[in-house]
Amino acid sequence: SSVVAETANLSVIKYAKEPYTKVRFFNSLEFDEMLHTFSSEVEKKEYLSTLESSIEIDKYIQKESLTKEIDRKYLKKYTSASDSSGLCHLVKDVELGVDLEFLKDSIEIVDTPGLDDSLIVRESVTQGYVSNCDLLIHLMNVNQSATQKDVDFIIDAVLNQNVTSILILLTKADNISK
């Protein structure tokens, strides 16, 4: 957990006999749709200008989604909102194959961007993925827990999605007094 938004992309951990790490980038249509979520043209241009100053966008955003297998030690470069490269803004999702016995029965662990992400598209990815979940583990910072956004999200997950079980975990409990 981090004070600033850390998880910038949907990350899926699934079973694989041989470990691997794949990064999939937005295709050009998805990237354009994401750009349309900005509230103003000025905001969108500033965002693009910042990205273009550090990344060759056309190298990653193509007509068909580019998938790249990477060395796991470089994963943070593609997934962390705090990484200076800015690549996380171009990544649609990440898939990690791991040899863990409990994942053999088609179990997947999915880490999603938070509900308070500065990019609306990443927040909507989280909300859209919930319908694919059987068990939802919802993390909330104990200092900011149970915001209206959290409550609305949990109610929607229970009433309108396929979620059969929900577990709410409060993080950073060591930061509060008795």
XYZ file of C-alpha atoms in Angstrom:
178
model
C 0.000 0.000 0.000
C 1.159 3.498 -0.727
C 0.167 7.073 0.099
C -0.051 7.779 -3.621
C -1.798 5.567 -6.165
C 0.615 2.730 -6.885
C -1.273 0.116 -8.885
C -1.723 1.685 -12.286
C -2.876 -1.403 -14.180
C -4.903 -4.519 -13.831
C -2.491 -7.295 -12.802
C -3.503 -10.946 -13.058
C -1.578 -13.721 -11.312
C -2.338 -17.202 -12.613
C -0.870 -20.674 -12.586
C 1.935 -21.586 -14.977
C 4.433 -24.424 -14.704
C 7.088 -22.102 -16.149
C 6.990 -18.552 -14.704
C 6.444 -15.665 -17.120
C 5.515 -11.992 -17.108
C 3.554 -10.385 -19.949
C 2.640 -6.748 -20.381
C -0.227 -5.845 -22.735
C -0.579 -2.286 -23.953
C -3.742 -0.428 -24.932
C -4.508 -0.585 -28.643
C -4.982 2.754 -30.438
C -8.783 2.684 -30.129
C -8.660 1.971 -26.366
C -6.026 4.660 -25.863
C -8.161 7.215 -27.734
C -11.169 6.238 -25.595
C -9.058 6.779 -22.491
C -8.054 10.241 -23.704
C -11.731 11.157 -24.088
C -12.249 10.694 -20.335
C -10.394 13.928 -19.570
C -12.703 16.719 -18.499
C -11.089 19.328 -20.748
C -9.038 19.534 -23.919
C -6.329 21.439 -22.017
C -6.045 18.661 -19.418
C -5.807 16.057 -22.191
C -3.083 18.006 -24.053
C -1.056 18.443 -20.845
C -1.316 14.704 -20.159
C -0.206 13.805 -23.696
C 2.609 16.349 -23.624
C 3.942 14.898 -20.370
C 3.782 11.366 -21.785
C 5.405 12.314 -25.077
C 8.304 13.972 -23.267
C 9.393 10.613 -21.837
C 7.906 7.921 -24.113
C 7.639 7.148 -27.804
C 3.888 6.457 -27.597
C 3.638 5.008 -31.122
C 6.157 2.326 -30.156
C 3.627 0.879 -27.680
C 0.178 2.048 -28.784
C -0.650 0.288 -32.032
C -3.734 -0.743 -33.985
C -3.654 -4.189 -32.339
C -2.671 -4.486 -28.669
C 1.043 -5.078 -28.332
C 1.989 -7.801 -25.839
C 5.526 -7.910 -24.576
C 7.120 -10.610 -22.432
C 9.457 -8.987 -19.924
C 11.904 -9.949 -17.212
C 10.001 -9.767 -13.900
C 12.692 -7.598 -12.317
C 11.579 -4.764 -14.645
C 7.872 -5.115 -13.834
C 7.678 -1.934 -11.735
C 8.747 0.076 -14.778
C 5.488 -0.946 -16.498
C 3.082 -1.061 -13.568
C 4.012 1.538 -10.985
C 2.356 4.951 -11.093
C 5.447 6.301 -9.311
C 7.927 5.131 -11.984
C 9.368 8.100 -13.886
C 9.204 6.397 -17.308
C 5.420 6.863 -17.489
C 4.993 3.500 -19.239
C 2.248 2.502 -16.799
C -0.046 4.970 -18.607
C 0.158 2.856 -21.763
C -0.279 -0.580 -20.159
C -3.726 -2.149 -20.251
C -2.890 -5.128 -18.061
C -0.155 -7.398 -16.795
C -0.208 -11.174 -16.536
C 2.112 -13.093 -14.246
C 2.396 -16.849 -14.536
C 3.597 -18.494 -11.324
C 4.035 -22.075 -10.176
C 1.813 -21.984 -7.083
C -0.183 -25.087 -6.252
C -3.297 -23.238 -5.013
C -3.691 -21.501 -8.394
C -3.931 -24.791 -10.337
C -7.733 -24.980 -10.127
C -8.314 -21.933 -12.360
C -7.879 -19.528 -9.464
C -6.565 -16.090 -10.376
C -5.512 -13.248 -8.129
C -6.222 -9.833 -9.609
C -4.830 -6.549 -8.341
C -6.758 -3.572 -9.677
C -6.193 0.181 -9.647
C -7.897 1.911 -6.736
C -11.256 3.648 -6.742
C -9.598 7.016 -6.242
C -7.269 6.819 -9.229
C -6.607 10.142 -10.942
C -7.321 8.567 -14.333
C -10.995 7.734 -14.627
C -10.267 4.943 -17.106
C -8.243 3.016 -14.516
C -11.009 3.375 -11.967
C -13.537 2.118 -14.514
C -11.288 -0.892 -15.264
C -11.557 -1.806 -11.577
C -15.315 -1.386 -11.493
C -15.735 -3.346 -14.727
C -13.639 -6.263 -13.536
C -15.716 -6.910 -10.409
C -18.368 -8.782 -12.397
C -15.696 -11.444 -13.110
C -14.953 -12.054 -9.422
C -16.222 -14.716 -7.076
C -14.433 -13.318 -4.032
C -13.670 -9.638 -3.624
C -11.061 -8.473 -1.150
C -11.509 -4.734 -0.724
C -8.592 -2.866 0.876
C -9.207 0.432 2.620
C -6.737 2.711 4.378
C -7.896 2.803 8.002
C -7.463 6.599 8.044
C -9.801 7.042 5.069
C -11.986 3.962 5.323
C -15.624 3.733 4.380
C -15.776 6.750 2.119
C -19.012 7.101 0.194
C -17.191 5.809 -2.894
C -16.121 2.675 -0.965
C -19.625 2.091 0.372
C -21.233 2.544 -3.064
C -18.674 0.192 -4.637
C -19.263 -2.527 -2.022
C -23.047 -2.266 -2.273
C -22.868 -2.480 -6.069
C -20.524 -5.488 -5.877
C -22.885 -7.363 -3.557
C -26.187 -6.421 -5.195
C -25.393 -6.080 -8.901
C -22.289 -8.163 -9.653
C -21.459 -11.876 -9.447
C -19.488 -11.460 -6.212
C -20.498 -14.239 -3.806
C -18.140 -13.259 -0.967
C -16.534 -10.030 0.119
C -13.730 -9.448 2.579
C -12.933 -5.913 3.714
C -9.402 -5.317 4.994
C -8.210 -2.151 6.652
C -4.583 -1.282 5.879
C -2.145 0.847 7.848
C -3.752 0.002 11.200
C -0.338 0.507 12.775
C -0.697 4.246 12.025
C -3.575 4.794 14.434
C -3.654 4.874 18.202
C -5.796 2.631 20.388
